[in-house]
Amino acid sequence: MPKDNDRPDATPTPAGAPGAPRRRAPLHRGLPLRLLLLTVLFVMLAEVLIFVPSVARYRVEYLKEHLEQAHLALLALEATPDGMVDEYLQKRLLDHAGALGMTAWRPERTTLMLGVEPEDLDARFDLRGAGFLELLRDGLAAMARTDDRMIGVMGVSPKDADVRIDVVLREAPMRQQMFAYGERIFYLSLIISLFTAGLVYLSLHLLLVRPLLRMADNMADFRAAPEDPDRTLRPSRRHDEVGMVERSLAEMQTDLRRALMQQARLAAVGTAVSKISHDLKGVLSAALLESDRLEASAADPEVKHVTAGIARALDRAVELCTRTLRFAKEGPPEVRPARVDLPALIEDSAATAPGVAVSVAMPEGLAVRADPGQLSRVFDNLLRNAAEAGATTVTVSAWARGDRAEVEVADDGPGLPAKARENLFQPFSGSARAGGTGLGLPLSREILRALGGDLTLARTGGEGTVFRLSLPLPRG
């Protein structure tokens, strides 16, 4: 019998759901391997920077050791009665010192010499006054060569500062020793780098990688069921940056869960309100028709006055229901940005403004990138609000600043009351007049933000109210 997972219509387990496999980065792309490789690389780089001075220093010690051995060999020569030794002993002394020839100069004493004289050499080096850079350069040059030169090395004897030693050597054995020393340094550096990388990797894994993986797993769980309080991250007791991130993430998840729960309740209330508004609109429309019939058939002027008031109240109730239903059904505004001549659009809106004189102060031909229909809706709403607030004149000014156009809509009305300012852009809360829905400004801001702009209250008071709009300029 085939398993459920083998069925063609089997639904895969969503990521983050209980039992779903955790998402992990591939090993070659994961953060732990990168940390390990980078640590090895950095330690090796540091060892390379130490390698060259170390090898140069080894060369100097190698040469000083041969100077010391040459001095000891020449002391054996000095012990003879005539300062001469036979050929066999001379060869043994030279072999012991690892030199082809050696010479010692001592103040007010006889010069001692064994082997070849320090003449006709391929290169000569004086260790007495050589600086760091010179020794570094000589060491690199010696390692870079492949021939076996005969070199002369002059320096002060490590055994007696008054004795100057000159030794003739073959360069190839010294170079072999330098490479052997460099190889030992390389393997030692590799061991140190791997050991250090392992410690750094373990520390970073415990301090950083593992908490990150824990937060990633928690976010996947939280995304699957954000309403479940058990899926909120439980922060550790750390007081470093990771602890701060954990606490911030836990607070964000808590706030988001509350917001989602509130949104769900509001959505349920909105659905109920939409249904009630729809039914209520039908009832109010029927009542409005009956009120009109009663007003038309009534002969008494007092009855006509009363029925006219009832009709106006019913009109406002029907308008409220209509706008509430429209707000619930419309959803986010759909915009189609295009190049819009701003002065012409405002003049068109001013022509239909009820009871206010509109003046336009902006550069001729100023264009913005917006949806003409939606932008007209915004200005119609602002001009209508100004007229309903008691304004007689409205001044619309605009200017370009950078890649945006700044627009100010200023009226000479009495200003907005404090209660309206507190919830100005909240639906059903920011109306400044009795019977208003408070939807105009929230919808206008929503339209402008969909266009890449914004709507804010610049100032309000006894001298009037000023709204500021921001819109993007056309591209290019």
PDB file of N, CA and C in Angstrom, residues 28 99 118 155 163 174 188 211 249 268 301 344 364 441:
ATOM      1  N   HIS A  28      29.289  23.675   2.530  1.00  0.00           N
ATOM      2  CA  HIS A  28      30.302  24.518   1.903  1.00  0.00           C
ATOM      3  C   HIS A  28      29.913  25.984   1.875  1.00  0.00           C
ATOM      4  N   ALA A  99      83.792  25.394   7.347  1.00  0.00           N
ATOM      5  CA  ALA A  99      84.294  26.514   6.558  1.00  0.00           C
ATOM      6  C   ALA A  99      85.365  26.020   5.597  1.00  0.00           C
ATOM      7  N   PRO A 118      90.620  34.823   2.130  1.00  0.00           N
ATOM      8  CA  PRO A 118      89.357  35.490   1.763  1.00  0.00           C
ATOM      9  C   PRO A 118      89.528  36.427   0.574  1.00  0.00           C
ATOM     10  N   GLY A 155      82.771  39.276  10.928  1.00  0.00           N
ATOM     11  CA  GLY A 155      82.042  39.694  12.112  1.00  0.00           C
ATOM     12  C   GLY A 155      82.903  39.605  13.340  1.00  0.00           C
ATOM     13  N   VAL A 163      88.147  40.343  18.975  1.00  0.00           N
ATOM     14  CA  VAL A 163      88.642  39.523  17.868  1.00  0.00           C
ATOM     15  C   VAL A 163      87.678  39.640  16.692  1.00  0.00           C
ATOM     16  N   MET A 174      74.135  26.373   3.767  1.00  0.00           N
ATOM     17  CA  MET A 174      73.358  27.341   4.560  1.00  0.00           C
ATOM     18  C   MET A 174      71.933  27.463   4.021  1.00  0.00           C
ATOM     19  N   LEU A 188      54.796  23.960  11.935  1.00  0.00           N
ATOM     20  CA  LEU A 188      54.416  24.461  13.249  1.00  0.00           C
ATOM     21  C   LEU A 188      53.309  25.517  13.130  1.00  0.00           C
ATOM     22  N   PRO A 211      23.277  30.330  18.768  1.00  0.00           N
ATOM     23  CA  PRO A 211      22.127  31.217  19.023  1.00  0.00           C
ATOM     24  C   PRO A 211      21.428  31.670  17.751  1.00  0.00           C
ATOM     25  N   LEU A 249      13.828  40.359  19.537  1.00  0.00           N
ATOM     26  CA  LEU A 249      13.013  39.456  18.723  1.00  0.00           C
ATOM     27  C   LEU A 249      11.805  38.967  19.511  1.00  0.00           C
ATOM     28  N   ALA A 268     -13.121  40.633  11.979  1.00  0.00           N
ATOM     29  CA  ALA A 268     -14.434  40.055  12.267  1.00  0.00           C
ATOM     30  C   ALA A 268     -15.474  41.148  12.498  1.00  0.00           C
ATOM     31  N   PRO A 301     -46.720  73.579   7.019  1.00  0.00           N
ATOM     32  CA  PRO A 301     -45.296  73.970   6.892  1.00  0.00           C
ATOM     33  C   PRO A 301     -44.432  73.373   8.006  1.00  0.00           C
ATOM     34  N   ALA A 344      -2.292  72.044 -13.633  1.00  0.00           N
ATOM     35  CA  ALA A 344      -3.530  71.781 -14.366  1.00  0.00           C
ATOM     36  C   ALA A 344      -4.457  70.885 -13.566  1.00  0.00           C
ATOM     37  N   GLU A 364       5.102  77.084 -13.363  1.00  0.00           N
ATOM     38  CA  GLU A 364       4.259  76.613 -14.465  1.00  0.00           C
ATOM     39  C   GLU A 364       4.850  75.340 -15.073  1.00  0.00           C
ATOM     40  N   LEU A 441      -9.015  61.693   5.025  1.00  0.00           N
ATOM     41  CA  LEU A 441      -7.576  61.854   5.191  1.00  0.00           C
ATOM     42  C   LEU A 441      -6.829  60.523   5.251  1.00  0.00           C
TER      43      LEU A 441
END
